[in-house]
XYZ file of C-alpha atoms in Angstrom:
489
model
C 14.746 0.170 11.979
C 15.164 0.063 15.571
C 18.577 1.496 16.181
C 19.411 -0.323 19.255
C 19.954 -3.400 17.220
C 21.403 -2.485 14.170
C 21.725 -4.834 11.092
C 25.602 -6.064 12.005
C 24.502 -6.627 15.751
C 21.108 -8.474 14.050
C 23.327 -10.927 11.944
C 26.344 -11.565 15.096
C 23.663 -12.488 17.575
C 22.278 -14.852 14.983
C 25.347 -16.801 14.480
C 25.700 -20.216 16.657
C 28.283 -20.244 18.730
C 31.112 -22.168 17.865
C 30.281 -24.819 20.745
C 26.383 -24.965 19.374
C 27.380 -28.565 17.437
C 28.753 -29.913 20.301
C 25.942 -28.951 22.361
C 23.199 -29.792 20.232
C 24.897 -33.989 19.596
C 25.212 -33.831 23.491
C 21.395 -32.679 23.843
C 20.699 -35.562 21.096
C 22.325 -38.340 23.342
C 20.960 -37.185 26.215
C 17.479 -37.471 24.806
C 17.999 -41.368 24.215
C 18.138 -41.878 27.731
C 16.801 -39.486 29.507
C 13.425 -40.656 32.087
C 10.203 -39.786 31.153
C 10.104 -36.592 33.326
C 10.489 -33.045 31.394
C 14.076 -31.245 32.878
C 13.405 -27.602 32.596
C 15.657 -24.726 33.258
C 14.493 -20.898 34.198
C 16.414 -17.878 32.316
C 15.860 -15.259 33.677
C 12.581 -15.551 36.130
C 12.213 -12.170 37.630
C 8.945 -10.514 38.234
C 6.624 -11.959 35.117
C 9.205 -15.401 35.277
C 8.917 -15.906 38.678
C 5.229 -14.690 39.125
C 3.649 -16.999 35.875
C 6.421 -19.553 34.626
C 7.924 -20.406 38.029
C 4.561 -20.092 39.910
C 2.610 -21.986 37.294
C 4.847 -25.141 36.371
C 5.467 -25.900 40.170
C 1.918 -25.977 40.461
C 1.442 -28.308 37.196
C 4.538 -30.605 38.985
C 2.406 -30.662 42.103
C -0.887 -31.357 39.863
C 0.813 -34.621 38.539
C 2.827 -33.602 35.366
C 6.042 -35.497 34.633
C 8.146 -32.543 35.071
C 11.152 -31.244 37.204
C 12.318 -27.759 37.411
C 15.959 -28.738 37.632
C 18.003 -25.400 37.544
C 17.916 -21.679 37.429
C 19.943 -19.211 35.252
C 19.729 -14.979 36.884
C 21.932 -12.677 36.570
C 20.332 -11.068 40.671
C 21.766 -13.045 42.931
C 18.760 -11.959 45.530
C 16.120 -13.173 42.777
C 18.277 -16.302 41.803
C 18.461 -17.685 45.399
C 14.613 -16.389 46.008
C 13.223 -18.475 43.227
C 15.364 -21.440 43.955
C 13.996 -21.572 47.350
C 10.717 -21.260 46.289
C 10.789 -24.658 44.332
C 12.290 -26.580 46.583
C 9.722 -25.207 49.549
C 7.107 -26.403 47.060
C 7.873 -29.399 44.835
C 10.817 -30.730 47.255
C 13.948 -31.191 45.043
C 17.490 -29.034 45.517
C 18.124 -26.717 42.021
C 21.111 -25.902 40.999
C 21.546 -21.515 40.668
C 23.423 -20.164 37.413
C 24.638 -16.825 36.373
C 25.318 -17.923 32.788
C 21.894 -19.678 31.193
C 25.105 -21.241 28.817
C 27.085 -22.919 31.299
C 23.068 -24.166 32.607
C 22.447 -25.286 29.464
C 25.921 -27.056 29.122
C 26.114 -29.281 32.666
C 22.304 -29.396 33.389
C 20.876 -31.945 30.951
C 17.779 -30.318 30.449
C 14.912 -31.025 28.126
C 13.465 -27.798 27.863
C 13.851 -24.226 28.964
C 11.400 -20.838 29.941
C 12.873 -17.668 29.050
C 11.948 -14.724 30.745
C 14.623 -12.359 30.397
C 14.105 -8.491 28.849
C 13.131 -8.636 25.229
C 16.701 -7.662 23.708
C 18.174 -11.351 25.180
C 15.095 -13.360 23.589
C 16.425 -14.008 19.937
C 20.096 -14.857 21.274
C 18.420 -17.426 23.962
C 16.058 -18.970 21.157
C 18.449 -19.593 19.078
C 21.080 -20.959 21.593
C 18.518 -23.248 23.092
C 17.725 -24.253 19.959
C 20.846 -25.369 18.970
C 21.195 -27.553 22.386
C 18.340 -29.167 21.449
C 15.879 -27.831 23.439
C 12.263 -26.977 23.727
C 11.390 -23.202 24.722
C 9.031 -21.554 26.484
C 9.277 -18.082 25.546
C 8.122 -14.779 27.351
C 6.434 -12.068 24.414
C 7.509 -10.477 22.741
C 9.193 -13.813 21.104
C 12.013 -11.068 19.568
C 13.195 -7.684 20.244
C 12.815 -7.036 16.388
C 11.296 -8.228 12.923
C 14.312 -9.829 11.455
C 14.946 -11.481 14.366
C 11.057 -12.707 14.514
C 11.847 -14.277 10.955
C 15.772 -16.080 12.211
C 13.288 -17.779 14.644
C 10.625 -18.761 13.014
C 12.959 -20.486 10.433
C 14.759 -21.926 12.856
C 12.403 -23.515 15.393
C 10.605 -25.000 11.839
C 14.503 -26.811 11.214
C 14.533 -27.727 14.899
C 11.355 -30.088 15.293
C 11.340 -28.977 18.583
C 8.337 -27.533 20.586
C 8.183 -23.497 21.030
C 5.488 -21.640 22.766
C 5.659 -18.252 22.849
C 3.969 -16.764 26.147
C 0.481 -14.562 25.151
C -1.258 -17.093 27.406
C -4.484 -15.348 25.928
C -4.182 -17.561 23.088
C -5.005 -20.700 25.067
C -8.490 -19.448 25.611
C -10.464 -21.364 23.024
C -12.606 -18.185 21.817
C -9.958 -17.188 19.445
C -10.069 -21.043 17.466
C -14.015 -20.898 17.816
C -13.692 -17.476 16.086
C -11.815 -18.610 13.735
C -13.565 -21.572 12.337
C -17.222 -19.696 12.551
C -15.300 -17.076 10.560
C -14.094 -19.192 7.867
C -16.847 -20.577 7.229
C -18.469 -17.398 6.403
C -20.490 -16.250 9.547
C -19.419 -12.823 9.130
C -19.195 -12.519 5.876
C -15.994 -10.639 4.086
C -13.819 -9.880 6.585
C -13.046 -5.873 6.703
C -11.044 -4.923 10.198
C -10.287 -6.077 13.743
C -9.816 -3.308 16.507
C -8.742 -4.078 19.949
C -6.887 -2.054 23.041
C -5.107 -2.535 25.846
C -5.604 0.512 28.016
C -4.494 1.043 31.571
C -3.729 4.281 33.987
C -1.306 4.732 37.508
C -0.520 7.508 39.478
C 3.081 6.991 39.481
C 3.503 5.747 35.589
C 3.527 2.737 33.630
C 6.271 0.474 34.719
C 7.331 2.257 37.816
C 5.509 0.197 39.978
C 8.062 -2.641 39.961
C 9.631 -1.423 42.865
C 13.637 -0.440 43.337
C 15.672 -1.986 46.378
C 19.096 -1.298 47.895
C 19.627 -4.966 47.439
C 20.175 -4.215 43.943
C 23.834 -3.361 43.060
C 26.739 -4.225 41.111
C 27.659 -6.794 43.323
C 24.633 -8.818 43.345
C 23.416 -7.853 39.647
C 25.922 -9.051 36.718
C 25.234 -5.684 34.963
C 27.485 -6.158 31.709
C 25.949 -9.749 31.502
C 22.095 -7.951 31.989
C 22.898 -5.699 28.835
C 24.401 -8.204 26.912
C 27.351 -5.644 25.898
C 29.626 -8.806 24.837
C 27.125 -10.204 22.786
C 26.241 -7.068 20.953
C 22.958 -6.976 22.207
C 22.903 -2.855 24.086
C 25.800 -0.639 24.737
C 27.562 0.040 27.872
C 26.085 2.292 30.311
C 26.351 2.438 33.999
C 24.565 0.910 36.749
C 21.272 1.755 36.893
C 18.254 0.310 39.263
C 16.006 1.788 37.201
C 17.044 0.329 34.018
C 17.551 -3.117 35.434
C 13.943 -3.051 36.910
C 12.038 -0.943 35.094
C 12.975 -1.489 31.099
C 9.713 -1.994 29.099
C 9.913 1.681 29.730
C 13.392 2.302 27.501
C 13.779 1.246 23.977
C 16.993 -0.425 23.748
C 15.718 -3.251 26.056
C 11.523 -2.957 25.176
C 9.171 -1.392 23.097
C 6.582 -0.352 26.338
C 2.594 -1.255 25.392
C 3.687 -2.063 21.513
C 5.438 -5.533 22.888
C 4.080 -5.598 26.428
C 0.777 -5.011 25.664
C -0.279 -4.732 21.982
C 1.625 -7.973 20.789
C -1.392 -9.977 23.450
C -4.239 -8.183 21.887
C -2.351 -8.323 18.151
C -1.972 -11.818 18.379
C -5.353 -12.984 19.405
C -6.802 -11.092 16.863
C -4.354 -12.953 14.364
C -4.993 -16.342 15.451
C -8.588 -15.957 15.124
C -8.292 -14.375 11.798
C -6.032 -16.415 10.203
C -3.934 -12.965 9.308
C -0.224 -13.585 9.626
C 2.345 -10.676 8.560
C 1.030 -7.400 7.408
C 1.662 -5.427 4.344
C 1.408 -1.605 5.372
C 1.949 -0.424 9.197
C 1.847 2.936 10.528
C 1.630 3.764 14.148
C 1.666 7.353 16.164
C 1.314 8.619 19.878
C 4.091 10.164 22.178
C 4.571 10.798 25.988
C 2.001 13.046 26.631
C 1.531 12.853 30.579
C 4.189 10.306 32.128
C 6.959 12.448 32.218
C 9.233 10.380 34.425
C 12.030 9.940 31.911
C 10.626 7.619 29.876
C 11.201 6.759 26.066
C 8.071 5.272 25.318
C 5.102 6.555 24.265
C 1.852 6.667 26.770
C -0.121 7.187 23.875
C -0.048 4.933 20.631
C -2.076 3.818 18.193
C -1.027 1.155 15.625
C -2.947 1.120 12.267
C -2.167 -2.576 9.926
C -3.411 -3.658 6.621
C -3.125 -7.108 5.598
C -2.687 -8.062 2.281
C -5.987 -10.087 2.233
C -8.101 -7.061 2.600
C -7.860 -6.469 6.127
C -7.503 -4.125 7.990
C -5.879 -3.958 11.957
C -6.415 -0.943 14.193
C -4.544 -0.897 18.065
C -5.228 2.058 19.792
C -4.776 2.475 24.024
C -3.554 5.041 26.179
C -1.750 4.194 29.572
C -3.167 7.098 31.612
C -6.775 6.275 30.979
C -8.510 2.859 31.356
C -12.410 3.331 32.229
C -13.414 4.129 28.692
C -11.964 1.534 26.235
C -12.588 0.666 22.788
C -14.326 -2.337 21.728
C -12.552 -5.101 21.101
C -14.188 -6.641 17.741
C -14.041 -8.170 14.262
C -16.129 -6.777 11.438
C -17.594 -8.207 8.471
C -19.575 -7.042 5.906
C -22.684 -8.968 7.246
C -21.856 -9.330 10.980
C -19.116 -8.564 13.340
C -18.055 -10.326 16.324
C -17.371 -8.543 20.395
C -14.917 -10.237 22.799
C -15.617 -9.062 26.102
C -15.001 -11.268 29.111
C -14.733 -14.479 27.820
C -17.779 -13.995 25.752
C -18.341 -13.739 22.091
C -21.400 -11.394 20.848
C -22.225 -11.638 17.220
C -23.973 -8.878 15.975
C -25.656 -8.780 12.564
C -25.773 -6.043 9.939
C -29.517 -5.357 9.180
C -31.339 -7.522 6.481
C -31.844 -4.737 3.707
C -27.683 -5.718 3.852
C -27.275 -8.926 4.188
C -30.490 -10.129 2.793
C -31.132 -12.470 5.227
C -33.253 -12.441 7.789
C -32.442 -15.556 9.556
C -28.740 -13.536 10.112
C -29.558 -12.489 13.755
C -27.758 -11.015 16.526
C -26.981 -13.646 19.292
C -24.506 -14.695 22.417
C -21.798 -17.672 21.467
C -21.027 -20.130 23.976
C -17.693 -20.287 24.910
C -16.026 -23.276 26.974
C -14.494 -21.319 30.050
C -10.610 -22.220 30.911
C -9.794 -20.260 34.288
C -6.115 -19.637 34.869
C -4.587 -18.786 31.625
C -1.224 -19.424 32.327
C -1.766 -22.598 33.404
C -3.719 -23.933 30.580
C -0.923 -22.283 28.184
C 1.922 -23.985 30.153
C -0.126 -27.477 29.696
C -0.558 -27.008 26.388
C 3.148 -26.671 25.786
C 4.064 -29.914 28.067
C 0.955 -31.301 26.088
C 2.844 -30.659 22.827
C 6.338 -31.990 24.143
C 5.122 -35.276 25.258
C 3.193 -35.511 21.836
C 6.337 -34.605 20.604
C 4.428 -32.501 18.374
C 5.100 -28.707 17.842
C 2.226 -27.711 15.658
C 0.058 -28.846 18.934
C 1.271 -25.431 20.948
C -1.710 -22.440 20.928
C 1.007 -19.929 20.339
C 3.826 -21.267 17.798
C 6.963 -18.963 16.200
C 5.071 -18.191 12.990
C 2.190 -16.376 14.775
C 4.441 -15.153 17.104
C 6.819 -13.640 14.146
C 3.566 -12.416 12.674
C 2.039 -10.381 16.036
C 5.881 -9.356 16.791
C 5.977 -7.865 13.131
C 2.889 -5.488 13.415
C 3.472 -3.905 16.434
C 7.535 -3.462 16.396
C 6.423 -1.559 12.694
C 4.094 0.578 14.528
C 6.460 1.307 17.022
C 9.454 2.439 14.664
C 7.065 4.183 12.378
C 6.008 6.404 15.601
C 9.520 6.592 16.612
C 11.076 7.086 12.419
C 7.860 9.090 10.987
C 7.682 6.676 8.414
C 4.888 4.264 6.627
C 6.365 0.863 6.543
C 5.597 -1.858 3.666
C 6.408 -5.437 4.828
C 6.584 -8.737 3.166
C 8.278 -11.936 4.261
C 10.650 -12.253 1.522
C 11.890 -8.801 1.463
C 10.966 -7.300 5.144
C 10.226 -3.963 6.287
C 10.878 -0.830 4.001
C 10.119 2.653 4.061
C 7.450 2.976 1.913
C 8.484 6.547 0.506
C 11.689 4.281 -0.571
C 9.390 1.853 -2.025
C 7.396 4.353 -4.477
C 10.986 5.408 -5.765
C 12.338 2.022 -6.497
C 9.365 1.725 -8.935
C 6.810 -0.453 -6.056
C 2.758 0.544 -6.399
C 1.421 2.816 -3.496
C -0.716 0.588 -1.354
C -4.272 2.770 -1.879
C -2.999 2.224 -5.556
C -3.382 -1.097 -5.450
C -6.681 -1.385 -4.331
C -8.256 1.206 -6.549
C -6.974 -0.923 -9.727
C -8.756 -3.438 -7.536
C -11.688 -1.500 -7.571
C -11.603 -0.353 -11.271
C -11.279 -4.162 -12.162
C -14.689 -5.219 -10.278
C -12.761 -7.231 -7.374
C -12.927 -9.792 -6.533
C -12.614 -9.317 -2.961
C -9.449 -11.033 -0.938
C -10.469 -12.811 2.362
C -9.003 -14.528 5.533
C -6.393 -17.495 4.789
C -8.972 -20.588 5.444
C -12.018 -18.818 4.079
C -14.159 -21.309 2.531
C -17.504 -19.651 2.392
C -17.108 -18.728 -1.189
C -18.218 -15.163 -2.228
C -20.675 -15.183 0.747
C -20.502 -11.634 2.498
C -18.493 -10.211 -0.162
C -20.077 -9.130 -2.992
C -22.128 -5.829 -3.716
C -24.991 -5.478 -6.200
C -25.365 -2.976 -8.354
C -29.118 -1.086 -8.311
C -30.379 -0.796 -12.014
C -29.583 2.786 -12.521
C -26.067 2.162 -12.326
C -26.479 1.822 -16.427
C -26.258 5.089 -16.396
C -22.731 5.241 -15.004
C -19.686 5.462 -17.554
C -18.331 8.057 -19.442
C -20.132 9.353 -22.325
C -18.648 8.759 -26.286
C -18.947 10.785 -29.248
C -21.790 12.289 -27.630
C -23.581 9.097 -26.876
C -24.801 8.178 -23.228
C -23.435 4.523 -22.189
C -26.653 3.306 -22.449
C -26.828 3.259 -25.594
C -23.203 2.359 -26.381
């Protein structure tokens, strides 16, 4: 497991805090009488905070939404005052500046919060916010780590309050027209997704978010940054280059696996229907970006679902002109996704056996700005007061955080993990000895047994795409008895 956050820190940050009862009746009277206008507070907006959540709701305010960005919680003084100013220069009301997103939470009668912060805060903010009564906009990752992924999930479903977790992708319709075209059998079995996120700089991945002597001790609340009360990092000096530049350092980020592979991961998901997988592996290293880096700027994650599926997430960040296809496959068609446009391509007709099956574009309904249509949907869902209306819930955000945090401590560990909801990640060396079948095991008795094949939770195209026939001189196959071909046993 990740060793920044080891099981005892996992189960203290999970624990409401004693005042969480208090909080949560005051957030339940409050609600009673509070206007029709949405009271939202920013944790954390630095660069992607301030850039997409700030940016973006002040616009949706200005558009006509019933909403109010009432208060900000940052731990830079220089970024806290900068973002206040911002909102008032563009929707006009005064905002009150935190340190503490608690004490926000406490005096500002909010409705809802965005989080923003580095991933190792994101569980401990969830579930605080949670417990006030809130609903959450959440930067991805939704968790630095699985188990923390799974405290969420179960939470927010207690809650009945309205999460979205920030891959904005996922409110580009493509992925739900996928979806239902694949369930419905259009390309057949389901076999494998692959996807990428590849990108390349001259000065490293990360590095471009620039240093400044404005940030010091006295205008950053370092201990408060790491979370070193809170169990959430260990102490370490002040550092600009750790405050600014963390996805590149694992006790704060995972670098591409959770700033980059959890977008593709959980597109792929939601048009899929996958959820958690059963096997992970991942590999890579720091092969060029020697800047003092922990992550890799290599990687490649490699998933198998339980239902017969298999994931593959493979990008390098010092190379972007050549990429890999992003794609589903089936056994009689797969699907492209390049931008904004589905291509289905068919598997010849001596396959599939049907020539009608033919290669063609898919329409897609074009969105634009994909942050705004994913902030929207989320004020969309509040005022429905409906949480299963968000694009990008806990559950598939639990699912996409689960697949790439195993690939990324199976490149860091060496180690093949199994995963299952009930029993979580395990080394699957560990596995074999407690007495649990290998995975390729599994499938061969699969095999020897004659299927049937496993699809895509929703399938309901029957055994369309995912059979095989057997050519007449297979009769001849089988072992031979007492001297007798099988033919004529």
């Amino acid at each position: 497991m990740d060793p920044s956050v080891n099981r005892r820190n996992f189960l203290k940050t999970s624990t409401v805090a004693a005042g969480g009862s208090v909080l949560l009746a005051k957030a339940s009277a409050n609600a009673k009488d509070a206007n029709q206008r949405l009271r939202i507070g920013m944790i954390g907006p630095g660069g992607r905070g301030f850039g997409a959540h700030v940016k973006t709701l002040c616009k949706l305010k200005n558009e006509g939404r019933k909403i109010d960005i009432v208060a900000v919680a940052e731990v830079y003084s220089v970024q806290r005052d900068m973002v206040a100013d911002y909102i008032t220069k563009e929707n006009g009301n005064q905002v009150a500046k935190y340190v503490d997103y608690m004490e926000m939470i406490e005096k500002e009668n909010l409705d809802a919060v965005a989080i923003a912060t580095p991933d190792h805060w994101h569980h401990k903010q969830i579930i605080d916010s949670l417990n006030a009564g809130l609903h959450i906009y959440c930067e991805k990752p939704m968790t630095k780590n699985v188990e923390e992924a799974i405290d969420v999930a179960k939470a927010w479903k207690k809650s009945g309050k309205v999460m979205q977790v920030g891959v904005q992708g996922t409110s580009d319709p493509c992925w739900n027209q996928a979806r239902e075209m694949i369930d419905n059998g259009k390309l057949g079995k389901v076999l494998m997704f692959q996807t990428e996120y590849f990108r390349n700089s001259n000065i490293g991945q990360w590095r471009y978010y620039a240093l400044t002597k404005e940030m010091t001790p006295k205008t950053i609340d370092w201990q408060r940054w790491l979370g070193v009360k809170e169990g959430l990092a260990e102490d370490r000096p002040f550092d600009r280059e750790v405050y600014k530049q963390w996805r590149r350092f694992w006790p704060y980020g995972s670098g591409m696996f959770t700033d980059l592979f959890v977008h593709r991961v959980t597109a792929m998901l939601k048009a899929t229907g996958l959820r958690y997988p059963g096997r992970v592996t991942g590999a890579g290293g720091i092969y060029l970006e020697y800047d003092g880096r922990d992550v890799p700027d290599v990687a490649t994650v490699v998933a198998d679902y339980p239902e017969g599926v298999q994931g593959l997430v493979s990008s390098t960040m010092c190379s972007q002109e050549s990429r890999l296809q992003q794609c589903i496959r089936g056994h009689f068609g797969s699907f492209t996704f390049e931008n904004g446009k589905i291509q289905f391509i068919a598997e010849r007709p001596q396959v599939t056996k049907d020539s009608k099956i033919v290669s063609e574009t898919i329409d897609v309904p074009k969105i634009g700005d994909h942050d705004h249509a994913h902030f929207s949907n989320w004020i969309d869902a509040i005022e429905a007061g409906n949480p299963d209306l968000v694009n990008n819930d806990p559950d598939l955000g639990a699912a996409a955080v689960s697949t790439v945090i195993l690939g990324a401590q199976s490149h860091r560990n060496g180690v093949v993990y199994y995963f299952d909801k009930e029993n979580g990640p395990r080394n699957a060396l560990d596995a074999h000895k407690n007495g649990e079948k290998p995975w390729a095991q599994r499938w061969e008795e699969r095999s020897k047994a004659g299927g049937p094949a496993l699809h895509v939770p929703g399938w309901k195209a029957g055994d369309f795409g995912s059979t095989i026939e057997n050519p007449t001189y297979m009769s001849l196959a089988g072992p031979w008895i007492d001297g007798n071909p099988p033919e004529k046993s």
